[in-house]
Amino acid sequence: MTPETDESPLVDDIAARIRARIMNGELAIGKPLRQAALATEFGVSRTPVREALRQLQNGGLIEMQPNRGAVVRVPAPWEVRQAYEVRAELEGMAARRAASRITERGLAALREHNAVLCEAVARAEDEVRGAGGLTTTAANDCFHTVICEAADNPWLTRMIDRINESFPRNVSSLALAGDERHRQLNIRQHEAVIEALAAHDADHADALMREHVISSGEHLTAWYERRSQTVFHG
């Protein structure tokens, strides 16, 4: 039997499963990741778990802390701001390309996803199930995904995905949950982007999307600034 390596299918599978739990918030930022417990849960030895955690550490989702071992990493606020500055340019480009390519079906999907967010605000709930069973987190992600797909540039999509995969996806919803004003702003910004895309106005779609992502990034940065002061680092 050959030893496990960090390229083995088993290691990749374990890393993907842990990553998914971090991204959906099941494993919260600051939470310790015990190798023994994970090995028992996955029914494997500690070796592939250790390699999977190393893979996630290299990707920036976890970090090794003295006396605590692996923990879900709390990103520095400046990292979030810089990442969103890059994401704003990329998603602006996606919106620009989508303006001349998006179909009526794509526009209908954007309106449907934004309607889920509207319903959440109307009911004053953090997570609401809307048409199609989408949560607000999924609806928001799907909104941006539709535009990336309409842009029809796999390289652009991969670069945006790489940035998004650097931070837990549920955190954006947590940041919005306590701020109704920003939740409403998020919806209005989406509506403006939809209108620009429907009008096939590439310049306006680009500018609106960049403004939207920068606004979201600043709000998320402020959330991480508050959070980084309260998460126990042991």
PDB file of C-alpha atoms in Angstrom:
ATOM      1  CA  MET A   1       0.000   0.000   0.000  1.00  0.00           C
ATOM      2  CA  THR A   2       1.421   3.369  -0.949  1.00  0.00           C
ATOM      3  CA  PRO A   3       1.392   6.138   1.667  1.00  0.00           C
ATOM      4  CA  GLU A   4      -1.235   8.877   1.403  1.00  0.00           C
ATOM      5  CA  THR A   5      -0.097  12.110  -0.204  1.00  0.00           C
ATOM      6  CA  ASP A   6      -1.691  15.496  -0.313  1.00  0.00           C
ATOM      7  CA  GLU A   7      -2.660  14.766  -3.921  1.00  0.00           C
ATOM      8  CA  SER A   8      -4.473  11.533  -3.140  1.00  0.00           C
ATOM      9  CA  PRO A   9      -8.197  11.293  -3.890  1.00  0.00           C
ATOM     10  CA  LEU A  10      -8.903  10.499  -0.226  1.00  0.00           C
ATOM     11  CA  VAL A  11      -7.104  13.593   1.014  1.00  0.00           C
ATOM     12  CA  ASP A  12      -8.803  15.751  -1.603  1.00  0.00           C
ATOM     13  CA  ASP A  13     -12.196  14.340  -0.621  1.00  0.00           C
ATOM     14  CA  ILE A  14     -11.634  14.997   3.089  1.00  0.00           C
ATOM     15  CA  ALA A  15     -10.371  18.502   2.374  1.00  0.00           C
ATOM     16  CA  ALA A  16     -13.425  19.185   0.202  1.00  0.00           C
ATOM     17  CA  ARG A  17     -15.795  17.967   2.920  1.00  0.00           C
ATOM     18  CA  ILE A  18     -14.138  20.094   5.598  1.00  0.00           C
ATOM     19  CA  ARG A  19     -14.021  23.079   3.224  1.00  0.00           C
ATOM     20  CA  ALA A  20     -17.750  22.751   2.508  1.00  0.00           C
ATOM     21  CA  ARG A  21     -18.526  22.788   6.239  1.00  0.00           C
ATOM     22  CA  ILE A  22     -16.380  25.871   6.735  1.00  0.00           C
ATOM     23  CA  MET A  23     -17.965  27.642   3.782  1.00  0.00           C
ATOM     24  CA  ASN A  24     -21.533  27.001   4.945  1.00  0.00           C
ATOM     25  CA  GLY A  25     -20.751  28.027   8.517  1.00  0.00           C
ATOM     26  CA  GLU A  26     -21.126  24.608  10.125  1.00  0.00           C
ATOM     27  CA  LEU A  27     -17.523  24.999  11.241  1.00  0.00           C
ATOM     28  CA  ALA A  28     -17.413  28.594  12.462  1.00  0.00           C
ATOM     29  CA  ILE A  29     -14.410  30.888  12.283  1.00  0.00           C
ATOM     30  CA  GLY A  30     -12.163  30.375  15.291  1.00  0.00           C
ATOM     31  CA  LYS A  31     -13.357  26.787  15.820  1.00  0.00           C
ATOM     32  CA  PRO A  32     -10.640  24.175  16.566  1.00  0.00           C
ATOM     33  CA  LEU A  33     -10.371  21.237  14.168  1.00  0.00           C
ATOM     34  CA  ARG A  34      -9.313  18.123  16.094  1.00  0.00           C
ATOM     35  CA  GLN A  35      -7.502  15.566  13.966  1.00  0.00           C
ATOM     36  CA  ALA A  36      -8.606  12.626  16.105  1.00  0.00           C
ATOM     37  CA  ALA A  37     -12.261  13.632  16.038  1.00  0.00           C
ATOM     38  CA  LEU A  38     -12.211  14.240  12.289  1.00  0.00           C
ATOM     39  CA  ALA A  39     -10.455  10.923  11.647  1.00  0.00           C
ATOM     40  CA  THR A  40     -13.116   9.104  13.652  1.00  0.00           C
ATOM     41  CA  GLU A  41     -15.910  10.961  11.889  1.00  0.00           C
ATOM     42  CA  PHE A  42     -14.553  10.194   8.422  1.00  0.00           C
ATOM     43  CA  GLY A  43     -13.509   6.635   9.329  1.00  0.00           C
ATOM     44  CA  VAL A  44      -9.868   7.119   8.358  1.00  0.00           C
ATOM     45  CA  SER A  45      -6.490   7.382  10.037  1.00  0.00           C
ATOM     46  CA  ARG A  46      -5.082  10.701  11.125  1.00  0.00           C
ATOM     47  CA  THR A  47      -2.634  10.811   8.208  1.00  0.00           C
ATOM     48  CA  PRO A  48      -5.073  11.830   5.434  1.00  0.00           C
ATOM     49  CA  VAL A  49      -6.807  14.205   7.856  1.00  0.00           C
ATOM     50  CA  ARG A  50      -3.493  15.864   8.656  1.00  0.00           C
ATOM     51  CA  GLU A  51      -2.704  16.217   4.942  1.00  0.00           C
ATOM     52  CA  ALA A  52      -6.205  17.594   4.251  1.00  0.00           C
ATOM     53  CA  LEU A  53      -5.765  20.208   6.975  1.00  0.00           C
ATOM     54  CA  ARG A  54      -2.394  21.142   5.511  1.00  0.00           C
ATOM     55  CA  GLN A  55      -4.071  21.575   2.133  1.00  0.00           C
ATOM     56  CA  LEU A  56      -6.684  23.860   3.679  1.00  0.00           C
ATOM     57  CA  GLN A  57      -3.975  25.774   5.532  1.00  0.00           C
ATOM     58  CA  ASN A  58      -2.180  26.402   2.241  1.00  0.00           C
ATOM     59  CA  GLY A  59      -5.479  27.679   0.853  1.00  0.00           C
ATOM     60  CA  GLY A  60      -5.863  30.120   3.742  1.00  0.00           C
ATOM     61  CA  LEU A  61      -9.040  28.675   5.283  1.00  0.00           C
ATOM     62  CA  ILE A  62      -7.401  27.362   8.452  1.00  0.00           C
ATOM     63  CA  GLU A  63      -4.330  28.182  10.481  1.00  0.00           C
ATOM     64  CA  MET A  64      -2.159  26.383  13.023  1.00  0.00           C
ATOM     65  CA  GLN A  65      -2.095  27.991  16.466  1.00  0.00           C
ATOM     66  CA  PRO A  66       0.178  27.169  19.430  1.00  0.00           C
ATOM     67  CA  ASN A  67      -1.495  24.847  21.947  1.00  0.00           C
ATOM     68  CA  ARG A  68      -4.671  24.680  19.834  1.00  0.00           C
ATOM     69  CA  GLY A  69      -3.623  23.081  16.579  1.00  0.00           C
ATOM     70  CA  ALA A  70      -5.728  23.706  13.490  1.00  0.00           C
ATOM     71  CA  VAL A  71      -8.522  26.282  13.736  1.00  0.00           C
ATOM     72  CA  VAL A  72     -10.817  27.864  11.172  1.00  0.00           C
ATOM     73  CA  ARG A  73      -8.969  31.035  10.292  1.00  0.00           C
ATOM     74  CA  VAL A  74     -10.339  34.509  10.973  1.00  0.00           C
ATOM     75  CA  PRO A  75      -9.259  36.610   7.962  1.00  0.00           C
ATOM     76  CA  ALA A  76      -7.624  39.943   8.693  1.00  0.00           C
ATOM     77  CA  PRO A  77      -9.911  42.849   7.744  1.00  0.00           C
ATOM     78  CA  TRP A  78      -7.330  44.226   5.311  1.00  0.00           C
ATOM     79  CA  GLU A  79      -7.323  40.878   3.469  1.00  0.00           C
ATOM     80  CA  VAL A  80     -11.087  41.067   3.013  1.00  0.00           C
ATOM     81  CA  ARG A  81     -10.913  44.627   1.726  1.00  0.00           C
ATOM     82  CA  GLN A  82      -8.132  43.834  -0.750  1.00  0.00           C
ATOM     83  CA  ALA A  83      -9.877  40.678  -1.973  1.00  0.00           C
ATOM     84  CA  TYR A  84     -13.092  42.574  -2.600  1.00  0.00           C
ATOM     85  CA  GLU A  85     -11.243  45.306  -4.466  1.00  0.00           C
ATOM     86  CA  VAL A  86     -10.036  42.663  -6.897  1.00  0.00           C
ATOM     87  CA  ARG A  87     -13.425  40.937  -6.952  1.00  0.00           C
ATOM     88  CA  ALA A  88     -15.107  44.267  -7.794  1.00  0.00           C
ATOM     89  CA  GLU A  89     -12.985  44.672 -10.913  1.00  0.00           C
ATOM     90  CA  LEU A  90     -13.565  41.080 -11.996  1.00  0.00           C
ATOM     91  CA  GLU A  91     -17.311  41.125 -11.391  1.00  0.00           C
ATOM     92  CA  GLY A  92     -17.552  44.498 -13.082  1.00  0.00           C
ATOM     93  CA  MET A  93     -15.946  42.903 -16.118  1.00  0.00           C
ATOM     94  CA  ALA A  94     -18.399  40.002 -15.856  1.00  0.00           C
ATOM     95  CA  ALA A  95     -21.351  42.395 -15.792  1.00  0.00           C
ATOM     96  CA  ARG A  96     -19.937  44.293 -18.766  1.00  0.00           C
ATOM     97  CA  ARG A  97     -19.674  41.106 -20.810  1.00  0.00           C
ATOM     98  CA  ALA A  98     -23.054  39.861 -19.611  1.00  0.00           C
ATOM     99  CA  ALA A  99     -24.798  43.038 -20.774  1.00  0.00           C
ATOM    100  CA  SER A 100     -24.516  41.953 -24.409  1.00  0.00           C
ATOM    101  CA  ARG A 101     -25.013  38.246 -23.788  1.00  0.00           C
ATOM    102  CA  ILE A 102     -27.615  37.707 -21.071  1.00  0.00           C
ATOM    103  CA  THR A 103     -30.916  36.157 -22.149  1.00  0.00           C
ATOM    104  CA  GLU A 104     -34.449  36.843 -20.957  1.00  0.00           C
ATOM    105  CA  ARG A 105     -34.214  33.585 -19.062  1.00  0.00           C
ATOM    106  CA  GLY A 106     -31.081  34.836 -17.324  1.00  0.00           C
ATOM    107  CA  LEU A 107     -32.756  38.119 -16.407  1.00  0.00           C
ATOM    108  CA  ALA A 108     -35.752  36.198 -15.032  1.00  0.00           C
ATOM    109  CA  ALA A 109     -33.382  34.129 -12.872  1.00  0.00           C
ATOM    110  CA  LEU A 110     -31.762  37.296 -11.507  1.00  0.00           C
ATOM    111  CA  ARG A 111     -35.174  38.706 -10.590  1.00  0.00           C
ATOM    112  CA  GLU A 112     -36.153  35.435  -8.930  1.00  0.00           C
ATOM    113  CA  HIS A 113     -33.009  35.309  -6.805  1.00  0.00           C
ATOM    114  CA  ASN A 114     -33.396  38.943  -5.777  1.00  0.00           C
ATOM    115  CA  ALA A 115     -37.049  38.273  -4.880  1.00  0.00           C
ATOM    116  CA  VAL A 116     -35.843  35.759  -2.286  1.00  0.00           C
ATOM    117  CA  LEU A 117     -33.745  38.513  -0.702  1.00  0.00           C
ATOM    118  CA  CYS A 118     -36.719  40.897  -0.798  1.00  0.00           C
ATOM    119  CA  GLU A 119     -38.858  38.313   0.967  1.00  0.00           C
ATOM    120  CA  ALA A 120     -36.242  37.921   3.677  1.00  0.00           C
ATOM    121  CA  VAL A 121     -36.240  41.662   4.353  1.00  0.00           C
ATOM    122  CA  ALA A 122     -40.028  41.835   4.267  1.00  0.00           C
ATOM    123  CA  ARG A 123     -40.304  39.106   6.880  1.00  0.00           C
ATOM    124  CA  ALA A 124     -37.379  40.492   8.899  1.00  0.00           C
ATOM    125  CA  GLU A 125     -35.756  37.052   9.087  1.00  0.00           C
ATOM    126  CA  ASP A 126     -32.118  36.149   8.737  1.00  0.00           C
ATOM    127  CA  GLU A 127     -32.843  33.138   6.543  1.00  0.00           C
ATOM    128  CA  VAL A 128     -36.061  32.630   4.608  1.00  0.00           C
ATOM    129  CA  ARG A 129     -36.981  29.933   2.155  1.00  0.00           C
ATOM    130  CA  GLY A 130     -38.373  31.358  -1.040  1.00  0.00           C
ATOM    131  CA  ALA A 131     -39.352  30.079  -4.449  1.00  0.00           C
ATOM    132  CA  GLY A 132     -37.327  27.010  -5.300  1.00  0.00           C
ATOM    133  CA  GLY A 133     -36.278  26.571  -1.651  1.00  0.00           C
ATOM    134  CA  LEU A 134     -33.325  28.912  -1.868  1.00  0.00           C
ATOM    135  CA  THR A 135     -31.917  30.455   1.282  1.00  0.00           C
ATOM    136  CA  THR A 136     -30.814  34.072   1.164  1.00  0.00           C
ATOM    137  CA  THR A 137     -27.147  33.003   1.095  1.00  0.00           C
ATOM    138  CA  ALA A 138     -27.751  30.719  -1.865  1.00  0.00           C
ATOM    139  CA  ALA A 139     -29.949  33.287  -3.602  1.00  0.00           C
ATOM    140  CA  ASN A 140     -27.266  35.955  -3.316  1.00  0.00           C
ATOM    141  CA  ASP A 141     -24.579  33.584  -4.599  1.00  0.00           C
ATOM    142  CA  CYS A 142     -26.813  32.442  -7.461  1.00  0.00           C
ATOM    143  CA  PHE A 143     -27.462  36.054  -8.466  1.00  0.00           C
ATOM    144  CA  HIS A 144     -23.764  36.603  -9.052  1.00  0.00           C
ATOM    145  CA  THR A 145     -23.327  33.160 -10.615  1.00  0.00           C
ATOM    146  CA  VAL A 146     -25.972  33.897 -13.273  1.00  0.00           C
ATOM    147  CA  ILE A 147     -24.059  37.005 -14.314  1.00  0.00           C
ATOM    148  CA  CYS A 148     -20.742  35.154 -14.415  1.00  0.00           C
ATOM    149  CA  GLU A 149     -22.294  32.435 -16.563  1.00  0.00           C
ATOM    150  CA  ALA A 150     -23.761  35.026 -18.915  1.00  0.00           C
ATOM    151  CA  ALA A 151     -20.317  36.631 -19.224  1.00  0.00           C
ATOM    152  CA  ASP A 152     -19.190  33.386 -20.881  1.00  0.00           C
ATOM    153  CA  ASN A 153     -15.531  33.529 -19.860  1.00  0.00           C
ATOM    154  CA  PRO A 154     -14.349  30.483 -17.863  1.00  0.00           C
ATOM    155  CA  TRP A 155     -11.087  32.178 -16.882  1.00  0.00           C
ATOM    156  CA  LEU A 156     -12.974  35.085 -15.375  1.00  0.00           C
ATOM    157  CA  THR A 157     -15.351  32.748 -13.532  1.00  0.00           C
ATOM    158  CA  ARG A 158     -12.487  30.709 -12.066  1.00  0.00           C
ATOM    159  CA  MET A 159     -10.749  33.834 -10.767  1.00  0.00           C
ATOM    160  CA  ILE A 160     -13.942  35.066  -9.107  1.00  0.00           C
ATOM    161  CA  ASP A 161     -14.583  31.614  -7.628  1.00  0.00           C
ATOM    162  CA  ARG A 162     -11.081  31.524  -6.198  1.00  0.00           C
ATOM    163  CA  ILE A 163     -11.681  34.767  -4.297  1.00  0.00           C
ATOM    164  CA  ASN A 164     -15.090  33.627  -3.067  1.00  0.00           C
ATOM    165  CA  GLU A 165     -13.649  30.344  -1.831  1.00  0.00           C
ATOM    166  CA  SER A 166     -11.178  32.221   0.363  1.00  0.00           C
ATOM    167  CA  PHE A 167     -13.876  33.245   2.859  1.00  0.00           C
ATOM    168  CA  PRO A 168     -16.813  31.342   4.409  1.00  0.00           C
ATOM    169  CA  ARG A 169     -19.880  32.120   2.297  1.00  0.00           C
ATOM    170  CA  ASN A 170     -22.275  32.263   5.247  1.00  0.00           C
ATOM    171  CA  VAL A 171     -20.392  35.201   6.769  1.00  0.00           C
ATOM    172  CA  SER A 172     -21.874  37.649   4.267  1.00  0.00           C
ATOM    173  CA  SER A 173     -25.352  36.683   5.455  1.00  0.00           C
ATOM    174  CA  LEU A 174     -24.277  36.992   9.092  1.00  0.00           C
ATOM    175  CA  ALA A 175     -22.940  40.471   8.379  1.00  0.00           C
ATOM    176  CA  LEU A 176     -26.185  41.463   6.654  1.00  0.00           C
ATOM    177  CA  ALA A 177     -28.465  39.881   9.255  1.00  0.00           C
ATOM    178  CA  GLY A 178     -27.951  42.616  11.815  1.00  0.00           C
ATOM    179  CA  ASP A 179     -28.129  45.531   9.389  1.00  0.00           C
ATOM    180  CA  GLU A 180     -31.492  46.009   7.688  1.00  0.00           C
ATOM    181  CA  ARG A 181     -30.327  49.213   5.976  1.00  0.00           C
ATOM    182  CA  HIS A 182     -27.505  47.384   4.218  1.00  0.00           C
ATOM    183  CA  ARG A 183     -29.768  44.456   3.343  1.00  0.00           C
ATOM    184  CA  GLN A 184     -32.127  46.852   1.602  1.00  0.00           C
ATOM    185  CA  LEU A 185     -29.191  48.552  -0.110  1.00  0.00           C
ATOM    186  CA  ASN A 186     -27.998  45.158  -1.333  1.00  0.00           C
ATOM    187  CA  ILE A 187     -31.389  44.519  -2.941  1.00  0.00           C
ATOM    188  CA  ARG A 188     -31.550  47.971  -4.536  1.00  0.00           C
ATOM    189  CA  GLN A 189     -28.079  47.544  -5.971  1.00  0.00           C
ATOM    190  CA  HIS A 190     -29.091  44.188  -7.438  1.00  0.00           C
ATOM    191  CA  GLU A 191     -32.179  45.783  -8.987  1.00  0.00           C
ATOM    192  CA  ALA A 192     -30.056  48.508 -10.566  1.00  0.00           C
ATOM    193  CA  VAL A 193     -27.679  45.907 -12.031  1.00  0.00           C
ATOM    194  CA  ILE A 194     -30.636  43.973 -13.462  1.00  0.00           C
ATOM    195  CA  GLU A 195     -31.996  47.131 -15.103  1.00  0.00           C
ATOM    196  CA  ALA A 196     -28.617  47.917 -16.659  1.00  0.00           C
ATOM    197  CA  LEU A 197     -28.269  44.369 -17.968  1.00  0.00           C
ATOM    198  CA  ALA A 198     -31.818  44.412 -19.349  1.00  0.00           C
ATOM    199  CA  ALA A 199     -30.979  47.665 -21.148  1.00  0.00           C
ATOM    200  CA  HIS A 200     -27.737  46.063 -22.459  1.00  0.00           C
ATOM    201  CA  ASP A 201     -25.831  49.034 -21.030  1.00  0.00           C
ATOM    202  CA  ALA A 202     -22.358  47.569 -20.536  1.00  0.00           C
ATOM    203  CA  ASP A 203     -20.746  50.688 -19.036  1.00  0.00           C
ATOM    204  CA  HIS A 204     -23.503  51.164 -16.468  1.00  0.00           C
ATOM    205  CA  ALA A 205     -23.641  47.467 -15.574  1.00  0.00           C
ATOM    206  CA  ASP A 206     -19.880  47.463 -15.016  1.00  0.00           C
ATOM    207  CA  ALA A 207     -19.929  50.567 -12.810  1.00  0.00           C
ATOM    208  CA  LEU A 208     -22.931  49.411 -10.773  1.00  0.00           C
ATOM    209  CA  MET A 209     -21.480  45.980 -10.130  1.00  0.00           C
ATOM    210  CA  ARG A 210     -18.117  47.394  -9.039  1.00  0.00           C
ATOM    211  CA  GLU A 211     -19.890  49.793  -6.690  1.00  0.00           C
ATOM    212  CA  HIS A 212     -22.007  46.950  -5.309  1.00  0.00           C
ATOM    213  CA  VAL A 213     -19.071  44.641  -4.611  1.00  0.00           C
ATOM    214  CA  ILE A 214     -16.974  47.405  -3.039  1.00  0.00           C
ATOM    215  CA  SER A 215     -19.928  48.325  -0.797  1.00  0.00           C
ATOM    216  CA  SER A 216     -20.367  44.683   0.233  1.00  0.00           C
ATOM    217  CA  GLY A 217     -16.641  44.365   0.854  1.00  0.00           C
ATOM    218  CA  GLU A 218     -16.541  47.388   3.137  1.00  0.00           C
ATOM    219  CA  HIS A 219     -19.504  46.086   5.106  1.00  0.00           C
ATOM    220  CA  LEU A 220     -17.899  42.645   5.427  1.00  0.00           C
ATOM    221  CA  THR A 221     -14.563  44.191   6.402  1.00  0.00           C
ATOM    222  CA  ALA A 222     -16.252  46.082   9.244  1.00  0.00           C
ATOM    223  CA  TRP A 223     -17.888  42.839  10.396  1.00  0.00           C
ATOM    224  CA  TYR A 224     -14.524  41.054  10.461  1.00  0.00           C
ATOM    225  CA  GLU A 225     -12.983  43.970  12.344  1.00  0.00           C
ATOM    226  CA  ARG A 226     -15.586  43.562  15.070  1.00  0.00           C
ATOM    227  CA  ARG A 227     -15.353  39.782  15.000  1.00  0.00           C
ATOM    228  CA  SER A 228     -11.562  39.653  15.180  1.00  0.00           C
ATOM    229  CA  GLN A 229     -11.736  41.447  18.518  1.00  0.00           C
ATOM    230  CA  THR A 230     -14.024  38.836  20.053  1.00  0.00           C
ATOM    231  CA  VAL A 231     -12.925  35.482  18.597  1.00  0.00           C
ATOM    232  CA  PHE A 232     -10.859  33.543  21.159  1.00  0.00           C
ATOM    233  CA  HIS A 233      -7.401  32.770  19.915  1.00  0.00           C
ATOM    234  CA  GLY A 234      -6.341  30.820  23.011  1.00  0.00           C
TER     235      GLY A 234
END
